[in-house]
Each structure stands twice: as structure tokens, then as C-alpha cells.
Amino acid sequence: MVELNFQADPNIVAEEPRDFPLLPDGEYKAMITDATVRTSQKDSRNNYLSVEFSFEQDGAGRVWSNLNLWNQNDEAVRIAKQELNSLCLAIGVMNMTDTEQMIGQRLIVDITTQPAQGNYKARNEAKGYKPLEKSAQPSPQVTTQTEVAAPTPAPQQPSKTQEENVW
């Protein structure tokens, strides 16, 4: 339990809800900042995993992806598992045992805009995931007894700008 010792003030009026700008469609460097299991408002028997992405760009905001991993609709579960698989591959976690394994992971998120529908405003949606950097794996050099293997090049030192860029 957390002790707050907070006194509410009836004279303080809540601010108007803020309207956050949408990101243009495209691929963005992101970090997973939260992953929480939530219950559906439409049907309390259905739970989903809400994954929060924060973006590198100043003021770019956040986008959430809701994965219907525990749903009565088998198609919704299949789609959610497919998306979670793509997310795990992008962050390099092959055996996801806890959502804590996601937190702090960096990746590329493909953002699209879901148009406004009914009472809902337009919103950004995560539609795909890629690893932040593809690590170049050297291909094995196969030689025969009559061939001489080419010398392996020395590793290059990172440039100063690469060292300063935490993303």
C-alpha cells in the first residue's frame, strides 16, 4: 500500500482534455515503455495486452498496440499471437515469459492512421515491427584445400556520432 496524505481541493477545476497531434504514417524508432494486461470494456470476459511505444522524436508522443491474446474470438487471438510473434522477433526475445522482457526494448514501429469513426477520433496505430538495427552476420567463408582463405577485415571503430546516439 502507498501512503499519499493528499487533501483534495474542490476549488481546483480539471483542465480540458488535451488533444495530441497524430504522427504522419511511416516507420519510427521507438522504445517499449509499458506492457499491461487490461480487461475489455465491451466484454469483461476478454483481456488484452496493451503495449505502449514511446518515440525518439521530441514530442512525438506515444502509441499503444492492444493484443487480444485472451479473447473468446479465435480469429482475434490468432491475429494477436501473430503480432506478438512479430514484436518478439523485432526485439530479439525468442522466449517471452514475462512482459518485463519487453520494457526498455528499442525497435522500429510502422505507424498508420486509423480514421475517425463514430464517436472515436482519428488515432495512430502500430501496424508492424522491425529490429532497430540489422546486425550484419558475416557469412562463413568456405575454402577448399586448394584455395587460400581471404584475410578477415579488422573491425571498424564506431564513429563519434554513433557513440553519442543512444537510439
mmCIF file of C-alpha atoms in Angstrom:
data_model
loop_
_atom_site.group_PDB
_atom_site.id
_atom_site.type_symbol
_atom_site.label_atom_id
_atom_site.label_comp_id
_atom_site.label_asym_id
_atom_site.label_seq_id
_atom_site.Cartn_x
_atom_site.Cartn_y
_atom_site.Cartn_z
ATOM 1 C CA MET A 1 0.000 0.000 0.000
ATOM 2 C CA VAL A 2 1.220 3.531 -0.808
ATOM 3 C CA GLU A 3 0.670 6.301 1.732
ATOM 4 C CA LEU A 4 -0.400 9.507 -0.047
ATOM 5 C CA ASN A 5 -1.505 12.047 2.590
ATOM 6 C CA PHE A 6 -3.326 14.035 -0.124
ATOM 7 C CA GLN A 7 -6.060 16.585 0.570
ATOM 8 C CA ALA A 8 -8.475 17.141 -2.357
ATOM 9 C CA ASP A 9 -9.363 20.779 -3.175
ATOM 10 C CA PRO A 10 -12.887 21.317 -4.613
ATOM 11 C CA ASN A 11 -11.772 24.748 -5.926
ATOM 12 C CA ILE A 12 -9.359 23.247 -8.441
ATOM 13 C CA VAL A 13 -11.058 22.677 -11.787
ATOM 14 C CA ALA A 14 -9.810 19.918 -14.072
ATOM 15 C CA GLU A 15 -8.220 21.058 -17.326
ATOM 16 C CA GLU A 16 -9.864 20.382 -20.652
ATOM 17 C CA PRO A 17 -8.682 17.106 -22.166
ATOM 18 C CA ARG A 18 -5.610 17.673 -24.349
ATOM 19 C CA ASP A 19 -5.625 16.731 -27.991
ATOM 20 C CA PHE A 20 -2.332 15.177 -29.063
ATOM 21 C CA PRO A 21 -1.189 15.544 -32.677
ATOM 22 C CA LEU A 22 -1.049 12.422 -34.821
ATOM 23 C CA LEU A 23 2.219 11.140 -36.251
ATOM 24 C CA PRO A 24 2.403 11.016 -40.037
ATOM 25 C CA ASP A 25 2.290 7.453 -41.374
ATOM 26 C CA GLY A 26 5.744 5.888 -41.556
ATOM 27 C CA GLU A 27 8.417 3.984 -39.657
ATOM 28 C CA TYR A 28 9.703 5.370 -36.347
ATOM 29 C CA LYS A 29 12.372 4.437 -33.827
ATOM 30 C CA ALA A 30 10.565 3.552 -30.620
ATOM 31 C CA MET A 31 11.011 2.113 -27.155
ATOM 32 C CA ILE A 32 8.518 -0.125 -25.364
ATOM 33 C CA THR A 33 7.704 1.746 -22.161
ATOM 34 C CA ASP A 34 4.837 -0.326 -20.759
ATOM 35 C CA ALA A 35 3.033 -3.632 -21.245
ATOM 36 C CA THR A 36 -0.102 -4.165 -19.166
ATOM 37 C CA VAL A 37 -2.930 -6.701 -19.188
ATOM 38 C CA ARG A 38 -6.295 -4.943 -19.355
ATOM 39 C CA THR A 39 -9.946 -6.035 -19.431
ATOM 40 C CA SER A 40 -12.120 -5.188 -22.419
ATOM 41 C CA GLN A 41 -14.796 -2.570 -21.784
ATOM 42 C CA LYS A 42 -17.171 -4.367 -24.169
ATOM 43 C CA ASP A 43 -16.866 -7.813 -22.598
ATOM 44 C CA SER A 44 -15.275 -8.380 -19.186
ATOM 45 C CA ARG A 45 -14.516 -11.986 -20.187
ATOM 46 C CA ASN A 46 -11.926 -10.740 -22.704
ATOM 47 C CA ASN A 47 -8.487 -9.487 -21.689
ATOM 48 C CA TYR A 48 -5.787 -7.969 -23.867
ATOM 49 C CA LEU A 49 -2.156 -6.947 -23.607
ATOM 50 C CA SER A 50 -1.699 -3.192 -24.071
ATOM 51 C CA VAL A 51 1.840 -2.395 -25.268
ATOM 52 C CA GLU A 52 2.936 1.247 -25.090
ATOM 53 C CA PHE A 53 5.530 2.651 -27.511
ATOM 54 C CA SER A 54 7.303 5.969 -26.931
ATOM 55 C CA PHE A 55 9.071 7.598 -29.853
ATOM 56 C CA GLU A 56 12.532 9.053 -30.237
ATOM 57 C CA GLN A 57 11.316 12.268 -31.863
ATOM 58 C CA ASP A 58 10.885 15.168 -29.467
ATOM 59 C CA GLY A 59 7.232 15.483 -28.589
ATOM 60 C CA ALA A 60 6.236 12.589 -30.845
ATOM 61 C CA GLY A 61 4.160 11.068 -28.080
ATOM 62 C CA ARG A 62 3.044 7.502 -27.590
ATOM 63 C CA VAL A 63 1.114 4.822 -29.427
ATOM 64 C CA TRP A 64 -0.486 1.711 -27.950
ATOM 65 C CA SER A 65 -0.989 -1.679 -29.518
ATOM 66 C CA ASN A 66 -3.706 -3.849 -27.991
ATOM 67 C CA LEU A 67 -3.160 -7.581 -28.446
ATOM 68 C CA ASN A 68 -6.298 -9.673 -27.864
ATOM 69 C CA LEU A 69 -4.391 -12.665 -26.505
ATOM 70 C CA TRP A 70 -7.229 -13.759 -24.204
ATOM 71 C CA ASN A 71 -10.403 -13.386 -26.195
ATOM 72 C CA GLN A 72 -13.400 -15.578 -26.981
ATOM 73 C CA ASN A 73 -12.951 -14.812 -30.683
ATOM 74 C CA ASP A 74 -10.383 -17.301 -32.037
ATOM 75 C CA GLU A 75 -9.559 -15.056 -35.019
ATOM 76 C CA ALA A 76 -8.737 -12.136 -32.688
ATOM 77 C CA VAL A 77 -6.412 -14.399 -30.684
ATOM 78 C CA ARG A 78 -4.727 -15.680 -33.865
ATOM 79 C CA ILE A 79 -4.074 -12.124 -35.088
ATOM 80 C CA ALA A 80 -2.779 -11.059 -31.650
ATOM 81 C CA LYS A 81 -0.384 -14.019 -31.481
ATOM 82 C CA GLN A 82 0.880 -13.228 -34.977
ATOM 83 C CA GLU A 83 1.507 -9.596 -33.971
ATOM 84 C CA LEU A 84 3.196 -10.636 -30.700
ATOM 85 C CA ASN A 85 5.415 -13.008 -32.682
ATOM 86 C CA SER A 86 6.464 -10.139 -34.972
ATOM 87 C CA LEU A 87 7.127 -7.923 -31.951
ATOM 88 C CA CYS A 88 9.240 -10.611 -30.229
ATOM 89 C CA LEU A 89 11.305 -11.142 -33.383
ATOM 90 C CA ALA A 90 11.881 -7.387 -33.695
ATOM 91 C CA ILE A 91 13.200 -7.069 -30.133
ATOM 92 C CA GLY A 92 15.097 -10.361 -30.230
ATOM 93 C CA VAL A 93 13.187 -12.131 -27.448
ATOM 94 C CA MET A 94 12.536 -15.670 -28.619
ATOM 95 C CA ASN A 95 11.025 -16.962 -25.360
ATOM 96 C CA MET A 96 8.693 -14.335 -23.875
ATOM 97 C CA THR A 97 7.920 -15.418 -20.326
ATOM 98 C CA ASP A 98 7.096 -12.025 -18.790
ATOM 99 C CA THR A 99 6.079 -8.605 -20.096
ATOM 100 C CA GLU A 100 9.077 -7.142 -18.231
ATOM 101 C CA GLN A 101 11.233 -8.593 -21.035
ATOM 102 C CA MET A 102 9.662 -6.005 -23.371
ATOM 103 C CA ILE A 103 10.178 -2.893 -21.252
ATOM 104 C CA GLY A 104 13.046 -0.739 -22.480
ATOM 105 C CA GLN A 105 13.452 -2.646 -25.752
ATOM 106 C CA ARG A 106 14.042 -0.497 -28.841
ATOM 107 C CA LEU A 107 12.710 -1.240 -32.317
ATOM 108 C CA ILE A 108 11.243 0.259 -35.482
ATOM 109 C CA VAL A 109 7.436 0.610 -35.416
ATOM 110 C CA ASP A 110 5.408 1.106 -38.597
ATOM 111 C CA ILE A 111 2.697 3.664 -37.789
ATOM 112 C CA THR A 112 -0.534 4.133 -39.738
ATOM 113 C CA THR A 113 -3.503 6.387 -39.061
ATOM 114 C CA GLN A 114 -6.878 4.896 -38.192
ATOM 115 C CA PRO A 115 -9.515 7.398 -39.451
ATOM 116 C CA ALA A 116 -12.153 8.795 -37.103
ATOM 117 C CA GLN A 117 -15.220 6.552 -36.737
ATOM 118 C CA GLY A 118 -18.417 7.469 -34.938
ATOM 119 C CA ASN A 119 -17.574 8.930 -31.527
ATOM 120 C CA TYR A 120 -13.885 7.966 -31.835
ATOM 121 C CA LYS A 121 -11.238 10.435 -33.029
ATOM 122 C CA ALA A 122 -8.585 9.503 -35.590
ATOM 123 C CA ARG A 123 -5.638 7.747 -33.955
ATOM 124 C CA ASN A 124 -2.259 6.270 -34.717
ATOM 125 C CA GLU A 125 -1.906 2.511 -34.832
ATOM 126 C CA ALA A 126 1.167 0.249 -34.781
ATOM 127 C CA LYS A 127 0.999 -1.989 -37.862
ATOM 128 C CA GLY A 128 4.389 -3.665 -37.989
ATOM 129 C CA TYR A 129 7.694 -4.100 -36.195
ATOM 130 C CA LYS A 130 11.324 -4.413 -37.269
ATOM 131 C CA PRO A 131 14.594 -4.710 -35.394
ATOM 132 C CA LEU A 132 16.206 -1.330 -34.748
ATOM 133 C CA GLU A 133 19.425 -2.347 -36.464
ATOM 134 C CA LYS A 134 20.050 -5.403 -38.511
ATOM 135 C CA SER A 135 23.210 -6.919 -37.154
ATOM 136 C CA ALA A 136 25.376 -7.898 -40.063
ATOM 137 C CA GLN A 137 26.287 -11.529 -39.609
ATOM 138 C CA PRO A 138 29.419 -12.433 -41.535
ATOM 139 C CA SER A 139 28.793 -15.262 -43.922
ATOM 140 C CA PRO A 140 31.006 -18.246 -43.240
ATOM 141 C CA GLN A 141 33.858 -18.445 -45.693
ATOM 142 C CA VAL A 142 34.232 -21.952 -47.001
ATOM 143 C CA THR A 143 37.573 -22.845 -48.503
ATOM 144 C CA THR A 144 38.863 -25.956 -50.141
ATOM 145 C CA GLN A 145 42.346 -27.352 -49.681
ATOM 146 C CA THR A 146 43.456 -25.726 -52.938
ATOM 147 C CA GLU A 147 42.069 -22.268 -52.099
ATOM 148 C CA VAL A 148 43.611 -19.745 -49.760
ATOM 149 C CA ALA A 149 41.161 -18.100 -47.403
ATOM 150 C CA ALA A 150 40.822 -14.326 -47.724
ATOM 151 C CA PRO A 151 42.012 -12.401 -44.657
ATOM 152 C CA THR A 152 39.253 -11.265 -42.332
ATOM 153 C CA PRO A 153 38.960 -7.456 -42.292
ATOM 154 C CA ALA A 154 39.661 -5.707 -38.984
ATOM 155 C CA PRO A 155 36.547 -4.477 -37.171
ATOM 156 C CA GLN A 156 35.852 -0.793 -37.685
ATOM 157 C CA GLN A 157 35.656 1.588 -34.743
ATOM 158 C CA PRO A 158 32.255 3.307 -34.372
ATOM 159 C CA SER A 159 32.182 6.900 -35.486
ATOM 160 C CA LYS A 160 31.791 9.654 -32.898
ATOM 161 C CA THR A 161 28.155 10.257 -33.945
ATOM 162 C CA GLN A 162 27.313 6.573 -33.457
ATOM 163 C CA GLU A 163 28.751 6.625 -29.934
ATOM 164 C CA GLU A 164 26.689 9.690 -28.978
ATOM 165 C CA ASN A 165 23.389 8.356 -30.400
ATOM 166 C CA VAL A 166 21.714 6.291 -27.693
ATOM 167 C CA TRP A 167 18.980 5.238 -30.081
#
